PDB file of C-alpha atoms and ligand atoms in Angstrom:
ATOM      1  CA  MET A   1     -26.522  -7.467   1.399  1.00 91.00           C
ATOM      2  CA  LYS A   2     -24.195  -4.944  -0.215  1.00 96.00           C
ATOM      3  CA  THR A   3     -22.986  -5.635  -3.740  1.00 98.00           C
ATOM      4  CA  PHE A   4     -19.489  -4.683  -4.855  1.00 98.00           C
ATOM      5  CA  SER A   5     -21.068  -1.903  -6.887  1.00 98.00           C
ATOM      6  CA  ASP A   6     -22.681  -0.519  -3.676  1.00 98.00           C
ATOM      7  CA  ILE A   7     -19.290  -0.568  -1.948  1.00 98.00           C
ATOM      8  CA  VAL A   8     -17.488   1.203  -4.788  1.00 98.00           C
ATOM      9  CA  ASN A   9     -20.222   3.788  -5.202  1.00 98.00           C
ATOM     10  CA  TYR A  10     -20.419   4.546  -1.477  1.00 98.00           C
ATOM     11  CA  ARG A  11     -16.686   5.249  -1.114  1.00 98.00           C
ATOM     12  CA  ARG A  12     -15.810   8.903  -1.441  1.00 98.00           C
ATOM     13  CA  ALA A  13     -12.799  10.909  -0.377  1.00 98.00           C
ATOM     14  CA  ILE A  14     -14.005  12.315   2.972  1.00 98.00           C
ATOM     15  CA  ARG A  15     -12.708  15.583   4.406  1.00 98.00           C
ATOM     16  CA  LYS A  16     -14.816  15.792   7.584  1.00 98.00           C
ATOM     17  CA  TYR A  17     -15.594  12.975   9.998  1.00 98.00           C
ATOM     18  CA  ASP A  18     -18.280  12.760  12.689  1.00 98.00           C
ATOM     19  CA  PRO A  19     -16.780  13.372  16.167  1.00 96.00           C
ATOM     20  CA  GLU A  20     -19.957  11.972  17.825  1.00 97.00           C
ATOM     21  CA  PHE A  21     -19.870   8.651  16.015  1.00 98.00           C
ATOM     22  CA  ASN A  22     -19.300   5.557  18.136  1.00 98.00           C
ATOM     23  CA  PHE A  23     -16.161   4.538  16.255  1.00 98.00           C
ATOM     24  CA  ASP A  24     -15.214   0.855  16.512  1.00 98.00           C
ATOM     25  CA  PRO A  25     -11.431   0.328  16.116  1.00 98.00           C
ATOM     26  CA  GLN A  26     -12.051  -3.362  15.399  1.00 98.00           C
ATOM     27  CA  VAL A  27     -13.399  -2.362  11.972  1.00 98.00           C
ATOM     28  CA  ILE A  28      -9.972  -0.917  11.141  1.00 98.00           C
ATOM     29  CA  ALA A  29      -8.228  -4.064  12.400  1.00 98.00           C
ATOM     30  CA  GLU A  30     -10.405  -6.249  10.172  1.00 98.00           C
ATOM     31  CA  ALA A  31      -9.994  -4.003   7.131  1.00 99.00           C
ATOM     32  CA  LEU A  32      -6.207  -4.130   7.583  1.00 99.00           C
ATOM     33  CA  GLU A  33      -6.337  -7.903   7.655  1.00 98.00           C
ATOM     34  CA  LEU A  34      -8.237  -7.883   4.361  1.00 98.00           C
ATOM     35  CA  ALA A  35      -5.684  -5.423   2.946  1.00 99.00           C
ATOM     36  CA  THR A  36      -2.983  -8.089   3.334  1.00 98.00           C
ATOM     37  CA  LEU A  37      -4.906 -10.139   0.749  1.00 98.00           C
ATOM     38  CA  ALA A  38      -4.323  -7.533  -1.964  1.00 98.00           C
ATOM     39  CA  PRO A  39      -2.415  -8.726  -4.998  1.00 98.00           C
ATOM     40  CA  ASN A  40       1.257  -7.796  -4.751  1.00 98.00           C
ATOM     41  CA  SER A  41       4.321  -8.146  -6.907  1.00 98.00           C
ATOM     42  CA  SER A  42       5.850 -11.655  -6.770  1.00 97.00           C
ATOM     43  CA  ASN A  43       3.992 -12.166  -3.473  1.00 98.00           C
ATOM     44  CA  MET A  44       6.913 -10.434  -1.746  1.00 98.00           C
ATOM     45  CA  GLN A  45       4.491  -8.491   0.519  1.00 98.00           C
ATOM     46  CA  MET A  46       6.996  -5.690   0.960  1.00 98.00           C
ATOM     47  CA  TRP A  47       4.634  -3.402   2.791  1.00 98.00           C
ATOM     48  CA  GLU A  48       3.764  -2.264   6.288  1.00 98.00           C
ATOM     49  CA  PHE A  49       0.585  -0.647   7.493  1.00 99.00           C
ATOM     50  CA  HIS A  50       1.348   1.866  10.226  1.00 98.00           C
ATOM     51  CA  ARG A  51      -1.823   2.323  12.187  1.00 98.00           C
ATOM     52  CA  VAL A  52      -1.845   5.519  14.221  1.00 98.00           C
ATOM     53  CA  ARG A  53      -4.376   5.572  17.063  1.00 96.00           C
ATOM     54  CA  SER A  54      -2.914   7.140  20.192  1.00 96.00           C
ATOM     55  CA  PRO A  55      -4.008  10.768  20.706  1.00 97.00           C
ATOM     56  CA  GLU A  56      -0.407  12.028  20.976  1.00 98.00           C
ATOM     57  CA  MET A  57       0.752  10.298  17.797  1.00 98.00           C
ATOM     58  CA  LEU A  58      -2.443  11.236  15.956  1.00 97.00           C
ATOM     59  CA  GLU A  59      -1.869  14.887  16.738  1.00 97.00           C
ATOM     60  CA  LYS A  60       1.712  14.753  15.450  1.00 98.00           C
ATOM     61  CA  MET A  61       0.708  12.825  12.373  1.00 97.00           C
ATOM     62  CA  LYS A  62      -2.111  15.221  11.519  1.00 97.00           C
ATOM     63  CA  ALA A  63       0.409  18.055  11.681  1.00 97.00           C
ATOM     64  CA  ALA A  64       2.724  16.076   9.362  1.00 97.00           C
ATOM     65  CA  CYS A  65      -0.256  15.746   6.988  1.00 97.00           C
ATOM     66  CA  LEU A  66       0.049  19.517   6.752  1.00 95.00           C
ATOM     67  CA  GLY A  67      -3.078  20.059   8.853  1.00 90.00           C
ATOM     68  CA  GLN A  68      -5.255  19.209   5.864  1.00 97.00           C
ATOM     69  CA  ASN A  69      -8.980  18.669   6.336  1.00 97.00           C
ATOM     70  CA  ALA A  70      -8.924  15.023   5.274  1.00 97.00           C
ATOM     71  CA  ALA A  71      -6.710  14.279   8.311  1.00 98.00           C
ATOM     72  CA  LYS A  72      -7.875  16.824  10.879  1.00 97.00           C
ATOM     73  CA  THR A  73     -11.015  15.077  12.203  1.00 98.00           C
ATOM     74  CA  ALA A  74     -10.047  11.450  11.474  1.00 98.00           C
ATOM     75  CA  ASN A  75     -10.364   8.827  14.233  1.00 98.00           C
ATOM     76  CA  GLU A  76      -7.331   6.972  12.921  1.00 98.00           C
ATOM     77  CA  LEU A  77      -4.677   7.381  10.242  1.00 98.00           C
ATOM     78  CA  VAL A  78      -2.992   4.511   8.450  1.00 98.00           C
ATOM     79  CA  ALA A  79       0.245   4.942   6.516  1.00 98.00           C
ATOM     80  CA  PHE A  80       0.828   2.411   3.731  1.00 99.00           C
ATOM     81  CA  VAL A  81       4.573   2.041   3.558  1.00 98.00           C
ATOM     82  CA  THR A  82       6.992   0.165   1.295  1.00 98.00           C
ATOM     83  CA  THR A  83       9.699  -1.994   2.867  1.00 98.00           C
ATOM     84  CA  PRO A  84      12.594  -2.428   0.414  1.00 98.00           C
ATOM     85  CA  GLN A  85      14.776  -3.464   3.372  1.00 97.00           C
ATOM     86  CA  LYS A  86      12.709  -6.642   3.864  1.00 98.00           C
ATOM     87  CA  TRP A  87      13.496  -8.184   0.473  1.00 98.00           C
ATOM     88  CA  LYS A  88      15.664 -11.016   1.784  1.00 98.00           C
ATOM     89  CA  ALA A  89      13.233 -12.335   4.372  1.00 98.00           C
ATOM     90  CA  ARG A  90      10.447 -12.308   1.798  1.00 98.00           C
ATOM     91  CA  ALA A  91      12.485 -13.944  -0.971  1.00 97.00           C
ATOM     92  CA  ASP A  92      13.649 -16.632   1.484  1.00 98.00           C
ATOM     93  CA  MET A  93      10.067 -17.287   2.593  1.00 98.00           C
ATOM     94  CA  ASN A  94       8.895 -17.802  -0.992  1.00 97.00           C
ATOM     95  CA  ALA A  95      11.980 -19.822  -1.943  1.00 96.00           C
ATOM     96  CA  LYS A  96      11.380 -22.165   0.981  1.00 97.00           C
ATOM     97  CA  VAL A  97       7.775 -22.780  -0.067  1.00 96.00           C
ATOM     98  CA  ILE A  98       8.910 -23.642  -3.594  1.00 94.00           C
ATOM     99  CA  ARG A  99      11.775 -25.881  -2.392  1.00 94.00           C
ATOM    100  CA  ASN A 100       9.281 -27.744  -0.170  1.00 95.00           C
ATOM    101  CA  ALA A 101       6.749 -28.068  -2.978  1.00 92.00           C
ATOM    102  CA  PHE A 102       9.395 -29.718  -5.198  1.00 93.00           C
ATOM    103  CA  ALA A 103      11.141 -31.681  -2.433  1.00 92.00           C
ATOM    104  CA  SER A 104       9.935 -35.028  -3.763  1.00 92.00           C
ATOM    105  CA  LYS A 105      11.144 -34.270  -7.313  1.00 90.00           C
ATOM    106  CA  PRO A 106      14.968 -34.444  -7.242  1.00 87.00           C
ATOM    107  CA  ASN A 107      15.343 -33.778 -10.974  1.00 91.00           C
ATOM    108  CA  THR A 108      13.653 -30.391 -10.875  1.00 90.00           C
ATOM    109  CA  PRO A 109      15.684 -28.007 -13.067  1.00 90.00           C
ATOM    110  CA  GLU A 110      17.396 -25.153 -11.190  1.00 90.00           C
ATOM    111  CA  HIS A 111      15.516 -22.491 -13.141  1.00 90.00           C
ATOM    112  CA  VAL A 112      12.374 -23.406 -11.186  1.00 88.00           C
ATOM    113  CA  PHE A 113      14.101 -22.093  -8.050  1.00 93.00           C
ATOM    114  CA  ALA A 114      15.888 -19.207  -9.738  1.00 94.00           C
ATOM    115  CA  TYR A 115      13.025 -16.726  -9.446  1.00 94.00           C
ATOM    116  CA  TYR A 116      13.279 -16.277  -5.691  1.00 95.00           C
ATOM    117  CA  GLU A 117      16.890 -17.377  -5.297  1.00 96.00           C
ATOM    118  CA  LYS A 118      18.480 -15.344  -8.125  1.00 94.00           C
ATOM    119  CA  ASP A 119      16.034 -12.935  -9.783  1.00 94.00           C
ATOM    120  CA  MET A 120      14.705 -11.401  -6.553  1.00 95.00           C
ATOM    121  CA  PRO A 121      18.216 -10.872  -5.080  1.00 95.00           C
ATOM    122  CA  PHE A 122      19.145  -9.207  -8.386  1.00 93.00           C
ATOM    123  CA  LEU A 123      16.108  -6.942  -8.470  1.00 94.00           C
ATOM    124  CA  TYR A 124      16.022  -5.952  -4.815  1.00 96.00           C
ATOM    125  CA  ASN A 125      19.719  -6.000  -3.947  1.00 95.00           C
ATOM    126  CA  GLY A 126      21.564  -5.699  -7.263  1.00 91.00           C
ATOM    127  CA  GLU A 127      23.161  -9.117  -6.751  1.00 91.00           C
ATOM    128  CA  GLY A 128      24.722 -10.429  -9.970  1.00 85.00           C
ATOM    129  CA  MET A 129      24.124  -7.104 -11.646  1.00 79.00           C
ATOM    130  CA  VAL A 130      27.540  -6.683 -13.236  1.00 72.00           C
ATOM    131  CA  GLU A 131      26.992  -9.737 -15.384  1.00 64.00           C
ATOM    132  CA  TYR A 132      23.453  -8.785 -16.271  1.00 65.00           C
ATOM    133  CA  LYS A 133      23.408  -7.842 -19.908  1.00 63.00           C
ATOM    134  CA  GLY A 134      22.439  -4.237 -20.519  1.00 66.00           C
ATOM    135  CA  LEU A 135      21.957  -3.273 -16.898  1.00 68.00           C
ATOM    136  CA  SER A 136      25.479  -2.917 -15.553  1.00 68.00           C
ATOM    137  CA  GLY A 137      27.092   0.245 -14.223  1.00 75.00           C
ATOM    138  CA  GLU A 138      25.672   3.256 -12.423  1.00 82.00           C
ATOM    139  CA  GLU A 139      22.839   3.869 -14.879  1.00 84.00           C
ATOM    140  CA  GLY A 140      21.635   0.289 -14.474  1.00 86.00           C
ATOM    141  CA  GLU A 141      21.822   0.564 -10.686  1.00 88.00           C
ATOM    142  CA  ARG A 142      19.786   3.766 -10.721  1.00 89.00           C
ATOM    143  CA  GLN A 143      17.219   2.252 -13.089  1.00 89.00           C
ATOM    144  CA  ARG A 144      16.940  -0.860 -10.942  1.00 92.00           C
ATOM    145  CA  LYS A 145      16.270   1.212  -7.826  1.00 93.00           C
ATOM    146  CA  GLU A 146      13.651   3.291  -9.642  1.00 95.00           C
ATOM    147  CA  ASP A 147      11.957   0.134 -10.891  1.00 96.00           C
ATOM    148  CA  VAL A 148      11.870  -1.274  -7.359  1.00 97.00           C
ATOM    149  CA  ARG A 149      10.256   1.891  -6.002  1.00 98.00           C
ATOM    150  CA  VAL A 150       7.538   1.756  -8.649  1.00 98.00           C
ATOM    151  CA  ILE A 151       6.927  -1.958  -8.123  1.00 98.00           C
ATOM    152  CA  LEU A 152       6.614  -1.567  -4.347  1.00 98.00           C
ATOM    153  CA  ASN A 153       4.383   1.490  -4.551  1.00 98.00           C
ATOM    154  CA  LYS A 154       2.001  -0.277  -6.933  1.00 98.00           C
ATOM    155  CA  SER A 155       1.493  -3.110  -4.465  1.00 98.00           C
ATOM    156  CA  ALA A 156       1.155  -0.771  -1.467  1.00 99.00           C
ATOM    157  CA  ALA A 157      -1.480   1.240  -3.357  1.00 99.00           C
ATOM    158  CA  LEU A 158      -3.493  -1.911  -4.020  1.00 99.00           C
ATOM    159  CA  ALA A 159      -3.374  -2.724  -0.305  1.00 99.00           C
ATOM    160  CA  ALA A 160      -4.605   0.796   0.477  1.00 99.00           C
ATOM    161  CA  MET A 161      -7.426   0.382  -2.025  1.00 98.00           C
ATOM    162  CA  THR A 162      -8.454  -2.975  -0.570  1.00 99.00           C
ATOM    163  CA  PHE A 163      -8.444  -1.361   2.886  1.00 99.00           C
ATOM    164  CA  MET A 164     -10.662   1.528   1.744  1.00 99.00           C
ATOM    165  CA  TYR A 165     -13.193  -0.788   0.119  1.00 98.00           C
ATOM    166  CA  ALA A 166     -13.274  -2.918   3.267  1.00 98.00           C
ATOM    167  CA  LEU A 167     -14.083   0.215   5.281  1.00 98.00           C
ATOM    168  CA  SER A 168     -16.741   1.151   2.757  1.00 98.00           C
ATOM    169  CA  GLU A 169     -18.370  -2.250   3.134  1.00 98.00           C
ATOM    170  CA  ALA A 170     -18.497  -1.701   6.905  1.00 98.00           C
ATOM    171  CA  GLY A 171     -20.164   1.700   6.427  1.00 98.00           C
ATOM    172  CA  TYR A 172     -16.954   3.508   7.403  1.00 98.00           C
ATOM    173  CA  ASP A 173     -15.143   6.189   5.458  1.00 98.00           C
ATOM    174  CA  SER A 174     -11.690   7.168   4.328  1.00 98.00           C
ATOM    175  CA  CYS A 175      -9.553   9.557   2.350  1.00 98.00           C
ATOM    176  CA  PRO A 176      -6.285   8.621   0.668  1.00 98.00           C
ATOM    177  CA  MET A 177      -3.648  11.338   0.987  1.00 98.00           C
ATOM    178  CA  GLU A 178      -0.319  12.085  -0.597  1.00 98.00           C
ATOM    179  CA  GLY A 179      -0.213  15.578   0.858  1.00 97.00           C
ATOM    180  CA  PHE A 180       2.213  15.126   3.765  1.00 98.00           C
ATOM    181  CA  ASP A 181       5.746  15.998   4.768  1.00 98.00           C
ATOM    182  CA  GLU A 182       7.313  12.639   3.964  1.00 97.00           C
ATOM    183  CA  ASP A 183      10.671  13.108   5.704  1.00 97.00           C
ATOM    184  CA  HIS A 184       8.990  14.307   8.863  1.00 97.00           C
ATOM    185  CA  LEU A 185       6.458  11.487   8.788  1.00 98.00           C
ATOM    186  CA  LYS A 186       9.187   8.891   8.240  1.00 98.00           C
ATOM    187  CA  ASP A 187      10.991  10.181  11.333  1.00 98.00           C
ATOM    188  CA  LEU A 188       7.768  10.078  13.312  1.00 98.00           C
ATOM    189  CA  LEU A 189       7.034   6.468  12.310  1.00 98.00           C
ATOM    190  CA  GLY A 190      10.646   5.348  12.690  1.00 98.00           C
ATOM    191  CA  LEU A 191      11.005   4.316   9.041  1.00 98.00           C
ATOM    192  CA  PRO A 192      14.308   3.737   7.249  1.00 98.00           C
ATOM    193  CA  LYS A 193      15.275   6.284   4.619  1.00 95.00           C
ATOM    194  CA  GLU A 194      14.777   3.848   1.716  1.00 96.00           C
ATOM    195  CA  ALA A 195      11.099   3.269   2.605  1.00 98.00           C
ATOM    196  CA  ASP A 196       8.354   5.197   0.781  1.00 98.00           C
ATOM    197  CA  ILE A 197       5.111   6.298   2.334  1.00 98.00           C
ATOM    198  CA  CYS A 198       2.830   5.410  -0.532  1.00 98.00           C
ATOM    199  CA  MET A 199      -0.289   6.933   0.990  1.00 98.00           C
ATOM    200  CA  VAL A 200      -1.756   7.949   4.306  1.00 98.00           C
ATOM    201  CA  VAL A 201      -5.408   6.974   4.652  1.00 98.00           C
ATOM    202  CA  SER A 202      -7.649   8.786   7.112  1.00 98.00           C
ATOM    203  CA  CYS A 203     -10.521   6.837   8.656  1.00 98.00           C
ATOM    204  CA  GLY A 204     -13.782   7.645  10.405  1.00 98.00           C
ATOM    205  CA  LYS A 205     -17.478   8.108   9.749  1.00 98.00           C
ATOM    206  CA  ARG A 206     -18.447  10.766   7.250  1.00 98.00           C
ATOM    207  CA  LEU A 207     -20.423  13.889   7.969  1.00 98.00           C
ATOM    208  CA  PRO A 208     -22.561  14.933   4.983  1.00 98.00           C
ATOM    209  CA  GLU A 209     -20.411  18.057   4.560  1.00 98.00           C
ATOM    210  CA  GLY A 210     -17.328  15.808   4.440  1.00 98.00           C
ATOM    211  CA  VAL A 211     -18.194  14.989   0.828  1.00 98.00           C
ATOM    212  CA  TYR A 212     -17.020  17.841  -1.364  1.00 97.00           C
ATOM    213  CA  GLY A 213     -19.635  17.907  -4.117  1.00 96.00           C
ATOM    214  CA  PRO A 214     -21.005  15.255  -6.435  1.00 97.00           C
ATOM    215  CA  ARG A 215     -18.697  12.650  -7.925  1.00 97.00           C
ATOM    216  CA  LEU A 216     -16.873  14.007 -10.954  1.00 98.00           C
ATOM    217  CA  ARG A 217     -15.476  11.656 -13.586  1.00 98.00           C
ATOM    218  CA  VAL A 218     -14.526  12.193 -17.223  1.00 98.00           C
ATOM    219  CA  ASP A 219     -16.499  10.464 -19.924  1.00 98.00           C
ATOM    220  CA  LEU A 220     -15.923   6.734 -20.221  1.00 97.00           C
ATOM    221  CA  THR A 221     -15.019   7.139 -23.918  1.00 97.00           C
ATOM    222  CA  ASP A 222     -11.987   9.168 -22.809  1.00 98.00           C
ATOM    223  CA  VAL A 223     -10.814   6.373 -20.510  1.00 98.00           C
ATOM    224  CA  VAL A 224     -11.743   3.001 -21.946  1.00 98.00           C
ATOM    225  CA  ILE A 225      -9.905   2.456 -25.198  1.00 98.00           C
ATOM    226  CA  GLU A 226     -10.765  -0.701 -27.085  1.00 97.00           C
ATOM    227  CA  HIS A 227      -8.273  -2.429 -29.377  1.00 98.00           C
TER     228      HIS A 227
HETATM  229  C1  LIG B 301      -2.801   8.939  -4.553  1.00 85.29           C
HETATM  230  C2  LIG B 301      -3.879   9.857  -4.039  1.00 85.29           C
HETATM  231  C3  LIG B 301      -3.538  10.960  -3.305  1.00 85.29           C
HETATM  232  C4  LIG B 301      -4.514  11.808  -2.788  1.00 85.29           C
HETATM  233  N1  LIG B 301      -4.147  12.846  -1.974  1.00 85.29           N
HETATM  234  C5  LIG B 301      -5.104  13.591  -1.375  1.00 85.29           C
HETATM  235  C6  LIG B 301      -4.744  14.548  -0.399  1.00 85.29           C
HETATM  236  O1  LIG B 301      -3.579  14.737  -0.054  1.00 85.29           O
HETATM  237  N2  LIG B 301      -5.739  15.264   0.191  1.00 85.29           N
HETATM  238  C7  LIG B 301      -7.053  15.074  -0.118  1.00 85.29           C
HETATM  239  O2  LIG B 301      -7.905  15.762   0.453  1.00 85.29           O
HETATM  240  N3  LIG B 301      -7.428  14.141  -1.045  1.00 85.29           N
HETATM  241  C8  LIG B 301      -6.486  13.394  -1.666  1.00 85.29           C
HETATM  242  N4  LIG B 301      -6.851  12.400  -2.560  1.00 85.29           N
HETATM  243  C9  LIG B 301      -8.276  12.162  -2.838  1.00 85.29           C
HETATM  244  C10 LIG B 301      -8.682  12.601  -4.237  1.00 85.29           C
HETATM  245  O3  LIG B 301      -8.700  14.005  -4.301  1.00 85.29           O
HETATM  246  C11 LIG B 301     -10.052  12.018  -4.574  1.00 85.29           C
HETATM  247  O4  LIG B 301      -9.960  10.605  -4.554  1.00 85.29           O
HETATM  248  C12 LIG B 301     -10.538  12.475  -5.944  1.00 85.29           C
HETATM  249  O5  LIG B 301     -10.813  13.853  -5.910  1.00 85.29           O
HETATM  250  C13 LIG B 301     -11.821  11.749  -6.397  1.00 85.29           C
HETATM  251  O6  LIG B 301     -12.848  11.861  -5.445  1.00 85.29           O
HETATM  252  P1  LIG B 301     -13.569  10.549  -4.856  1.00 85.29           P
HETATM  253  O7  LIG B 301     -12.483   9.718  -4.233  1.00 85.29           O
HETATM  254  O8  LIG B 301     -14.549  11.080  -3.829  1.00 85.29           O
HETATM  255  O9  LIG B 301     -14.233   9.859  -5.984  1.00 85.29           O
HETATM  256  C14 LIG B 301      -5.891  11.561  -3.074  1.00 85.29           C
HETATM  257  C15 LIG B 301      -6.218  10.430  -3.841  1.00 85.29           C
HETATM  258  C16 LIG B 301      -5.240   9.579  -4.293  1.00 85.29           C
HETATM  259  C17 LIG B 301      -5.630   8.336  -5.039  1.00 85.29           C
END
């Protein structure tokens, strides 16, 4: 039985996968399902996982990953993508759950419902922005959009991390990548211009030479600061 420590320690960024390995695509399907359980901002789940498997698409995608080693020999590539265009469907879904949960309590104050019915439309679509103190005008609009990008990329990164640990548990390997031609890749995957590709994760089974050297980390005292 693997412990979480085993899973974390086993995962490395892999740059060469085994072409002889009897790769089971079901492992990727299951890891993607687990990735949907990652924590995400306001449970808006504004992400998509674009799983690239077909030989033709894989070839094009590997080229869009600039031919880098981490992609070249992968069995599959998964792009973790943000979906700012899906805000309304997600806010409505959450709002409905809350309305249902309070359906038997007619005196529930409106602020209970405001989070998904007012705050989310403000954040994701700028609705009601003019009246919002301190955030009106072009500067506020720009700031809001920047905030949204950061928020969505955080959640997508956590999904990618959950996916990679799930692969690690199954004895499979991965490498997260940000080295790709994003515009080209967005065209290839049919993504809208407002989407971000947070990361592309390559998947397969490691060859020993796919691990570039021993794990290197700075001293814990430089990272963990106690207050
Ligand atoms: C956001 C992000 C982007 C990365 N981009 C690349 C990349 O484009 N190509 C690559 O070979 N590795 C990439 N890596 C992998 C890192 O180089 C690797 O995780 C780091 O060197 C630590 O090694 P380890 O993961 O084996 O512990 C990326 C990692 C992260 C988290």
